[in-house]
Tab-separated table of C-alpha atoms in Angstrom:
chain	number	residue	atom	x	y	z
U	187	MET	CA	93.420	69.608	88.991
U	188	ASN	CA	96.174	70.700	91.378
U	189	TYR	CA	98.453	71.568	88.459
U	190	GLU	CA	95.649	73.367	86.606
U	191	LEU	CA	94.962	75.505	89.689
U	192	PHE	CA	98.675	76.108	90.039
U	193	LYS	CA	98.950	77.294	86.425
U	194	SER	CA	95.968	79.641	86.767
U	195	ILE	CA	97.688	81.396	89.693
U	196	HIS	CA	101.344	81.136	88.662
U	197	ASN	CA	100.562	82.340	85.124
U	198	LEU	CA	99.557	85.682	86.670
U	199	SER	CA	103.254	86.255	87.377
U	200	GLY	CA	105.594	87.786	84.848
U	201	HIS	CA	103.145	90.465	83.690
U	202	SER	CA	103.734	93.148	86.319
U	203	GLN	CA	107.114	93.828	87.892
U	204	VAL	CA	105.385	95.605	90.792
U	205	LEU	CA	103.139	92.630	91.583
U	206	ASP	CA	105.973	90.147	91.148
U	207	ASN	CA	108.214	92.160	93.484
U	208	PHE	CA	105.390	92.388	96.030
U	209	MET	CA	104.779	88.629	95.930
U	210	VAL	CA	108.514	87.903	96.220
U	211	PHE	CA	108.709	90.281	99.186
U	212	ILE	CA	105.806	88.496	100.898
U	213	THR	CA	107.097	85.007	100.134
U	214	ASN	CA	110.583	85.876	101.418
U	215	ASN	CA	109.671	88.069	104.390
U	216	ALA	CA	106.245	87.140	105.763
U	217	ILE	CA	107.705	84.759	108.321
U	218	TYR	CA	109.966	87.564	109.599
U	219	MET	CA	106.951	89.867	109.754
U	220	PHE	CA	105.172	87.307	111.929
U	221	ALA	CA	108.237	86.977	114.164
U	222	LEU	CA	108.530	90.761	114.496
U	223	ALA	CA	104.817	91.069	115.303
U	224	LEU	CA	105.132	88.411	118.025
U	225	LEU	CA	108.196	90.160	119.471
U	226	ILE	CA	106.435	93.552	119.567
U	227	LEU	CA	103.324	91.991	121.122
U	228	TRP	CA	105.493	90.252	123.725
U	229	ILE	CA	107.371	93.419	124.672
U	230	PHE	CA	104.372	95.742	124.842
U	231	GLY	CA	101.534	93.338	125.646
U	232	GLY	CA	100.096	92.406	129.003
U	233	LYS	CA	99.911	88.912	130.462
U	234	THR	CA	97.041	87.821	128.181
U	235	ILE	CA	98.916	88.914	125.057
U	236	LYS	CA	102.137	87.320	126.288
U	237	ARG	CA	100.270	84.028	126.771
U	238	ALA	CA	98.879	84.303	123.233
U	239	VAL	CA	102.359	85.017	121.856
U	240	LEU	CA	103.909	82.003	123.588
U	241	TYR	CA	101.113	79.735	122.433
U	242	ALA	CA	101.277	81.071	118.855
U	243	GLY	CA	105.052	80.692	118.633
U	244	GLY	CA	105.093	77.276	120.287
U	245	THR	CA	102.205	75.995	118.183
U	246	GLY	CA	103.964	77.227	115.044
U	247	LEU	CA	107.101	75.263	115.949
U	248	ILE	CA	105.087	72.108	116.641
U	249	ALA	CA	103.305	72.451	113.288
U	250	LEU	CA	106.652	72.713	111.492
U	251	VAL	CA	107.777	69.490	113.197
U	252	VAL	CA	104.566	67.871	111.913
U	253	ASN	CA	105.503	69.107	108.414
U	254	VAL	CA	108.902	67.431	108.690
U	255	LEU	CA	107.204	64.155	109.650
U	256	ILE	CA	104.747	64.448	106.750
U	257	ALA	CA	107.606	65.091	104.302
U	258	GLN	CA	109.335	61.919	105.565
U	259	ILE	CA	106.211	59.870	104.828
U	260	TYR	CA	105.023	61.544	101.623
U	261	TYR	CA	107.255	63.236	99.059
U	262	GLU	CA	105.681	65.614	96.549
U	263	PRO	CA	108.083	67.112	93.973
U	264	ARG	CA	107.866	70.876	93.623
U	265	PRO	CA	106.120	72.288	90.539
U	266	PHE	CA	109.409	73.411	88.970
U	267	VAL	CA	110.791	69.871	89.304
U	268	THR	CA	107.884	68.092	87.618
U	269	HIS	CA	106.892	70.759	85.080
U	270	HIS	CA	108.550	73.484	83.070
U	271	VAL	CA	107.993	76.352	85.510
U	272	GLN	CA	109.846	79.647	85.668
U	273	THR	CA	110.125	80.470	89.379
U	274	LEU	CA	110.460	84.053	90.563
U	275	ILE	CA	113.114	83.050	93.101
U	276	PRO	CA	115.479	80.075	93.315
U	277	HIS	CA	114.603	77.253	95.693
U	278	VAL	CA	115.968	73.836	96.576
U	279	ALA	CA	114.087	70.889	95.115
U	280	ASP	CA	112.897	69.449	98.426
U	281	SER	CA	109.390	68.188	99.196
U	282	SER	CA	106.614	70.544	98.182
U	283	PHE	CA	103.883	69.220	100.492
U	284	PRO	CA	103.017	70.897	102.782
U	285	SER	CA	104.451	74.404	102.500
U	286	ASP	CA	106.554	75.262	105.567
U	287	HIS	CA	106.166	79.010	105.045
U	288	SER	CA	102.399	78.692	104.786
U	289	THR	CA	102.197	76.301	107.727
U	290	GLY	CA	104.161	78.648	109.965
U	291	ALA	CA	102.088	81.645	108.925
U	292	PHE	CA	98.709	79.885	109.204
U	293	THR	CA	99.552	78.281	112.533
U	294	ILE	CA	100.702	81.497	114.186
U	295	ALA	CA	97.615	83.301	112.867
U	296	ILE	CA	95.150	80.598	113.928
U	297	ALA	CA	96.768	80.073	117.332
U	298	MET	CA	96.616	83.830	117.881
U	299	TRP	CA	92.993	83.949	116.678
U	300	PHE	CA	92.016	81.338	119.292
U	301	ARG	CA	93.275	83.675	122.023
U	302	CYS	CA	93.018	87.188	120.589
U	303	LYS	CA	90.758	87.517	117.545
U	304	ASN	CA	91.494	91.176	116.798
U	305	ILE	CA	95.175	90.290	116.258
U	306	GLY	CA	94.560	86.856	114.727
U	307	ILE	CA	92.342	88.132	111.906
U	308	PRO	CA	94.919	90.452	110.253
U	309	MET	CA	97.560	87.766	110.795
U	310	PHE	CA	95.313	85.262	109.003
U	311	ILE	CA	94.962	87.656	106.048
U	312	LEU	CA	98.760	87.879	105.868
U	313	ALA	CA	98.937	84.063	106.089
U	314	LEU	CA	96.551	83.736	103.123
U	315	LEU	CA	98.709	86.166	101.176
U	316	THR	CA	101.795	84.146	102.134
U	317	GLY	CA	100.279	80.945	100.755
U	318	PHE	CA	99.134	82.703	97.594
U	319	SER	CA	102.595	84.214	97.078
U	320	ARG	CA	104.202	80.765	97.305
U	321	ILE	CA	102.050	79.620	94.379
U	322	TRP	CA	102.525	82.891	92.475
U	323	ALA	CA	106.314	82.502	92.761
U	324	GLY	CA	106.125	78.947	91.364
U	325	LEU	CA	107.319	77.210	94.536
U	326	HIS	CA	104.178	75.344	95.641
U	327	TYR	CA	100.965	73.825	94.351
U	328	PRO	CA	97.641	75.086	95.761
U	329	PHE	CA	97.107	71.760	97.558
U	330	ASP	CA	100.439	72.305	99.359
U	331	VAL	CA	98.985	75.486	100.822
U	332	VAL	CA	95.654	73.802	101.616
U	333	GLY	CA	97.621	71.025	103.331
U	334	SER	CA	99.430	73.673	105.351
U	335	LEU	CA	96.125	75.180	106.419
U	336	ILE	CA	94.858	71.755	107.520
U	337	VAL	CA	98.035	71.095	109.528
U	338	ALA	CA	97.714	74.547	111.124
U	339	VAL	CA	94.067	74.056	112.085
U	340	VAL	CA	94.588	70.549	113.500
U	341	VAL	CA	97.745	71.396	115.480
U	342	SER	CA	96.262	74.667	116.785
U	343	TYR	CA	93.075	72.915	117.864
U	344	VAL	CA	94.980	70.112	119.632
U	345	ILE	CA	97.164	72.625	121.493
U	346	VAL	CA	94.090	74.598	122.582
U	347	LYS	CA	92.519	71.390	123.888
U	348	LEU	CA	95.743	70.488	125.726
U	349	SER	CA	96.429	74.011	126.997
U	350	ARG	CA	95.835	72.969	130.625
U	351	LEU	CA	98.959	70.832	130.309
U	352	PHE	CA	101.003	73.744	128.951
U	353	ASP	CA	99.591	76.504	131.168
U	354	PRO	CA	102.034	75.931	134.068
U	355	LEU	CA	105.024	76.276	131.714
U	356	ILE	CA	103.514	79.330	130.001
U	357	ASN	CA	102.780	80.983	133.355
U	358	TRP	CA	106.279	80.194	134.611
U	359	ILE	CA	107.901	81.761	131.515
U	360	ILE	CA	105.816	84.926	131.881
U	361	SER	CA	106.396	85.253	135.632
U	362	THR	CA	110.143	84.662	135.172
U	363	TYR	CA	110.270	87.323	132.457
U	364	ASP	CA	108.289	89.735	134.638
U	365	SER	CA	110.500	89.091	137.654
U	366	ILE	CA	113.639	89.809	135.632
U	367	PHE	CA	112.484	92.708	133.462
U	368	GLY	CA	109.457	93.970	135.399
U	369	LYS	CA	111.520	95.023	138.447
U	370	LYS	CA	113.839	97.122	136.295
U	371	ASN	CA	110.855	98.933	134.806
U	372	ARG	CA	109.288	99.485	138.251
U	373	SER	CA	112.582	100.725	139.747
U	374	ASN	CA	113.123	103.073	136.788
U	375	LYS	CA	109.617	104.491	137.229
U	376	SER	CA	110.013	104.900	141.001
U	377	SER	CA	113.402	106.618	140.601
U	378	ARG	CA	111.781	109.166	138.274
U	379	THR	CA	109.089	110.114	140.816
């Protein structure tokens, strides 16, 4: 069933250069788009947004560590290793389950959604597109992406439940940042007046 689902999505590739290029762009660059979004939110956001950014980034890193542990326990060959699949981009033949790109994208989006829904929702749409693009490009099975979503939900939920443990560190990072960079901004504003 997993392979049949994979074929139904991957077989859409190769018919439109525009769509293929779009999917390759997403599969290669979505993680950088998430990183850029977090950086912009950190720079221009208030304390609440900064907290959401730190939690989203930290939760994403923890989820990727969970992926590494899963890959050590369970090895799933990639579709192009097991079957005759023409990938849109080259990739090493490491474990397919779960998808690291999808896990990172889903986890950042879900962690952000827990704290700031209006930002988390568009991020989640981009995460769905990221997972879909990984299948389209021939790099992952659909269940790899579903596995990534499950890892993202579980890790994000656990971190939310344990946030009281992390809050002192998060608050310290924000206050340290504000004490270093906030004073410069205040002194620049006061020198202009």
